[in-house]
Coordinates of C-alpha atoms in Angstrom, one line a residue:
Chain E
A628 CA 1.5 44.4 -1.7
Q629 CA 0.3 40.9 -1.3
T630 CA -0.4 38.7 -4.3
V631 CA -2.0 35.3 -4.7
T632 CA -1.1 33.0 -7.8
Q633 CA -2.9 29.9 -8.9
S634 CA -0.9 28.4 -11.7
Q635 CA -3.6 25.8 -12.8
P636 CA -6.4 27.3 -14.7
E637 CA -8.2 23.9 -15.1
M638 CA -7.9 20.7 -13.5
S639 CA -9.8 17.4 -13.8
V640 CA -10.2 14.4 -11.5
Q641 CA -12.0 11.1 -11.7
E642 CA -14.8 10.6 -9.1
A643 CA -13.7 9.1 -6.1
E644 CA -10.0 10.0 -6.8
T645 CA -7.8 12.6 -5.1
V646 CA -6.8 16.0 -6.6
T647 CA -4.6 18.7 -5.3
L648 CA -4.9 22.4 -6.3
S649 CA -1.9 24.7 -6.1
C650 CA -1.6 28.2 -4.7
T651 CA 1.3 30.3 -3.9
Y652 CA 1.3 33.8 -2.3
D653 CA 3.7 36.7 -1.6
T654 CA 3.6 38.8 1.5
S655 CA 6.1 40.3 3.8
E656 CA 3.7 39.9 6.6
S657 CA 4.1 37.2 9.2
D658 CA 0.6 37.0 10.4
Y659 CA -2.3 36.3 8.1
Y660 CA -5.1 34.1 7.0
L661 CA -5.3 31.9 3.9
F662 CA -8.6 30.4 2.6
W663 CA -9.9 28.3 -0.1
Y664 CA -13.3 29.3 -1.5
K665 CA -15.5 27.3 -3.8
Q666 CA -17.7 28.9 -6.4
P667 CA -20.2 26.4 -8.1
P668 CA -21.9 27.3 -11.3
S669 CA -24.7 28.9 -9.3
R670 CA -22.1 31.5 -8.3
Q671 CA -22.6 31.4 -4.4
M672 CA -19.1 31.7 -3.0
I673 CA -18.7 29.4 0.0
L674 CA -15.8 28.9 2.3
V675 CA -14.2 25.5 2.0
I676 CA -11.2 25.8 4.6
R677 CA -9.0 28.3 6.4
Q678 CA -5.6 28.4 7.9
E679 CA -4.1 30.8 10.2
A680 CA -0.5 31.4 9.5
Y681 CA 0.7 31.1 13.0
K682 CA -0.7 27.4 13.2
Q683 CA 1.7 24.9 12.1
Q684 CA -0.8 22.2 11.9
N685 CA -2.5 21.9 8.5
A686 CA -6.2 22.5 8.5
T687 CA -8.7 19.7 7.6
E688 CA -12.4 19.8 6.9
N689 CA -13.7 16.3 6.1
R690 CA -12.6 15.5 2.6
F691 CA -10.6 18.8 2.2
S692 CA -7.2 19.4 3.6
V693 CA -4.4 21.9 3.1
N694 CA -0.6 21.6 2.8
F695 CA 0.6 24.8 4.2
Q696 CA 4.2 25.6 3.8
K697 CA 4.9 29.0 5.2
A698 CA 8.5 29.4 4.3
A699 CA 7.7 28.3 0.8
K700 CA 4.6 30.5 0.8
S701 CA 2.7 27.7 -0.7
F702 CA -1.0 26.7 0.2
S703 CA -2.4 23.8 -1.6
L704 CA -5.8 22.2 -1.3
K705 CA -6.3 18.4 -1.5
I706 CA -9.7 17.0 -2.2
S707 CA -10.1 13.4 -1.3
D708 CA -12.7 10.9 -2.7
S709 CA -13.9 13.5 -5.1
Q710 CA -17.6 13.9 -5.7
L711 CA -19.6 15.2 -8.6
G712 CA -20.7 18.1 -6.4
D713 CA -17.1 19.2 -6.0
A714 CA -17.1 20.6 -9.6
A715 CA -16.7 24.3 -9.2
M716 CA -14.1 27.1 -9.5
Y717 CA -11.8 27.2 -6.5
F718 CA -10.2 30.4 -5.3
C719 CA -7.2 30.7 -3.0
A720 CA -7.4 34.0 -1.0
Y721 CA -5.2 35.8 1.5
K722 CA -6.2 38.3 4.3
S723 CA -4.0 40.3 6.5
W724 CA -4.1 39.8 10.1
G725 CA -4.6 43.3 11.2
S726 CA -7.8 44.7 12.0
G727 CA -7.6 47.4 9.4
N728 CA -7.9 44.7 6.8
T729 CA -10.7 42.6 8.1
G730 CA -12.9 42.8 5.0
K731 CA -10.1 42.7 2.4
L732 CA -9.6 39.3 0.7
I733 CA -7.0 39.1 -2.0
F734 CA -8.0 36.2 -4.3
G735 CA -6.0 34.2 -6.9
Q736 CA -7.2 33.9 -10.4
G737 CA -9.0 30.6 -9.7
T738 CA -8.9 26.9 -10.8
T739 CA -11.8 25.3 -12.6
L740 CA -12.2 21.8 -11.3
Q741 CA -14.0 19.3 -13.4
V742 CA -15.1 16.0 -11.9
K743 CA -15.6 13.1 -14.2
P744 CA -18.0 10.2 -13.5
Chain P
K1453 CA -30.9 32.5 9.5
A1454 CA -31.3 34.0 6.2
G1455 CA -28.1 34.4 4.0
V1456 CA -26.7 37.3 2.3
T1457 CA -29.0 38.9 -0.3
Q1458 CA -28.3 41.0 -3.1
T1459 CA -30.6 42.8 -5.4
P1460 CA -31.2 43.0 -8.2
R1461 CA -29.7 39.7 -9.4
Y1462 CA -29.3 41.0 -13.0
L1463 CA -29.0 44.5 -14.5
I1464 CA -28.5 45.8 -17.9
K1465 CA -27.5 49.5 -18.4
T1466 CA -26.0 51.6 -21.0
R1467 CA -22.7 53.6 -21.0
G1468 CA -22.9 56.7 -19.1
Q1469 CA -25.7 55.8 -16.8
Q1470 CA -25.4 55.0 -13.0
V1471 CA -26.5 52.1 -11.1
T1472 CA -27.2 51.2 -7.5
L1473 CA -26.8 47.8 -6.2
S1474 CA -28.0 46.5 -2.7
C1475 CA -26.7 44.0 -0.3
S1476 CA -28.5 42.9 3.0
P1477 CA -26.1 41.1 5.3
I1478 CA -26.9 38.3 7.5
S1479 CA -28.8 39.3 10.7
G1480 CA -26.2 40.5 13.3
H1481 CA -23.5 41.1 10.8
R1482 CA -22.1 44.5 10.8
S1483 CA -19.5 44.4 8.1
V1484 CA -20.2 44.3 4.5
S1485 CA -17.5 44.0 1.7
W1486 CA -17.9 44.4 -2.0
Y1487 CA -16.0 42.7 -4.8
Q1488 CA -15.9 42.9 -8.5
Q1489 CA -15.5 39.7 -10.6
T1490 CA -14.5 39.9 -14.2
P1491 CA -13.0 37.2 -16.4
G1492 CA -9.9 39.4 -17.1
Q1493 CA -9.2 40.8 -13.7
G1494 CA -10.7 38.1 -11.4
L1495 CA -12.0 39.0 -8.1
Q1496 CA -11.2 42.5 -6.9
F1497 CA -11.8 44.1 -3.5
L1498 CA -13.8 47.3 -3.8
F1499 CA -14.5 48.5 -0.3
E1500 CA -15.7 47.5 3.2
Y1501 CA -18.3 49.1 5.4
F1502 CA -18.5 48.6 9.2
S1503 CA -21.0 50.3 11.4
E1504 CA -21.9 52.8 8.7
T1505 CA -18.2 53.8 8.0
Q1506 CA -15.9 52.9 5.2
R1507 CA -13.2 50.8 6.8
N1508 CA -11.2 49.7 3.9
K1509 CA -11.0 50.6 0.2
G1510 CA -9.5 49.0 -2.9
N1511 CA -7.9 50.6 -6.0
F1512 CA -11.0 51.6 -7.9
P1513 CA -11.9 54.9 -9.4
G1514 CA -14.1 57.5 -7.6
R1515 CA -17.0 56.5 -9.8
F1516 CA -17.3 53.6 -7.4
S1517 CA -18.9 54.5 -4.1
G1518 CA -20.7 52.9 -1.3
R1519 CA -22.6 53.5 1.8
Q1520 CA -24.1 51.4 4.7
F1521 CA -27.1 52.1 6.8
S1522 CA -27.9 51.8 10.3
N1523 CA -29.6 48.3 9.7
S1524 CA -26.1 47.2 8.2
R1525 CA -27.6 47.0 4.6
S1526 CA -25.1 48.5 2.1
E1527 CA -25.4 49.9 -1.3
M1528 CA -22.8 50.5 -4.0
N1529 CA -23.2 53.0 -6.6
V1530 CA -21.3 53.3 -10.0
S1531 CA -21.6 56.4 -11.9
T1532 CA -20.8 57.2 -15.6
L1533 CA -20.9 53.5 -16.5
E1534 CA -18.3 52.1 -18.9
L1535 CA -18.3 48.9 -20.8
G1536 CA -15.4 47.7 -18.5
D1537 CA -17.7 47.8 -15.5
S1538 CA -19.6 44.8 -16.7
A1539 CA -19.1 42.2 -14.0
L1540 CA -20.4 40.1 -11.4
Y1541 CA -20.6 42.1 -8.2
L1542 CA -20.3 40.1 -5.0
C1543 CA -21.0 41.3 -1.4
A1544 CA -19.9 39.5 1.7
S1545 CA -21.0 40.1 5.2
S1546 CA -19.4 39.2 8.6
L1547 CA -19.5 40.1 12.3
G1548 CA -16.6 42.4 11.6
G1549 CA -13.8 40.9 13.6
A1550 CA -10.4 40.0 12.1
D1551 CA -11.1 36.3 12.8
N1552 CA -14.8 36.4 11.5
E1553 CA -15.7 34.4 8.3
Q1554 CA -17.1 36.3 5.5
F1555 CA -20.4 34.9 3.9
F1556 CA -21.0 35.8 0.4
G1557 CA -24.2 36.7 -1.5
P1558 CA -25.2 35.4 -4.9
G1559 CA -24.1 38.4 -6.7
T1560 CA -25.3 41.0 -9.2
R1561 CA -24.8 40.4 -12.7
L1562 CA -24.3 44.0 -14.4
T1563 CA -24.1 44.2 -18.1
V1564 CA -23.1 47.5 -19.5
L1565 CA -24.2 48.1 -23.3

């Protein structure tokens, strides 16, 4: 069974600085998706960034980028130029490639990010 | 396009009762997945429905059930409520393909007394 681990329950960053959130996962599959989701205090979960395992290039979305190390099964999220609106809980998630698992996301325990003005 | 909606947003029940939660997906989306979020267990997958059929199921007891209607709206039901069922229940909708993004609703906060 696949597992996702986020070892940092809480992180803090100064506004405009850079922060990296860690995520490791365990799987025997070779094809899968990895995601970072953001859950602000309002509770609406939104997708921040996704990575397909077959792609060697790290995904980037504006100030958000990932460091995907497939062999090490590591998937960290870097937030550059942190803003107050980035304060939220961040979840790392895994999804199998197969069509039989399209709706099943496996989440890590989450990292609460505090942004200090 | 309207987002995923969930009703009710808050619910208080007592042990032994049953509850039904509703999720309306984004228009055109045929897949609805349900998740339970608790401080202790985190986010756990309950089940997924696609075109009125359960396509995937997590490791929850049979007290947790769901269904999907022809308009893709989905309901989940929890019977014989236990204190441990207190949680935020999230649903997510997608077009249904392996590559399609899931969009989450705001959740229903269930409290069991």
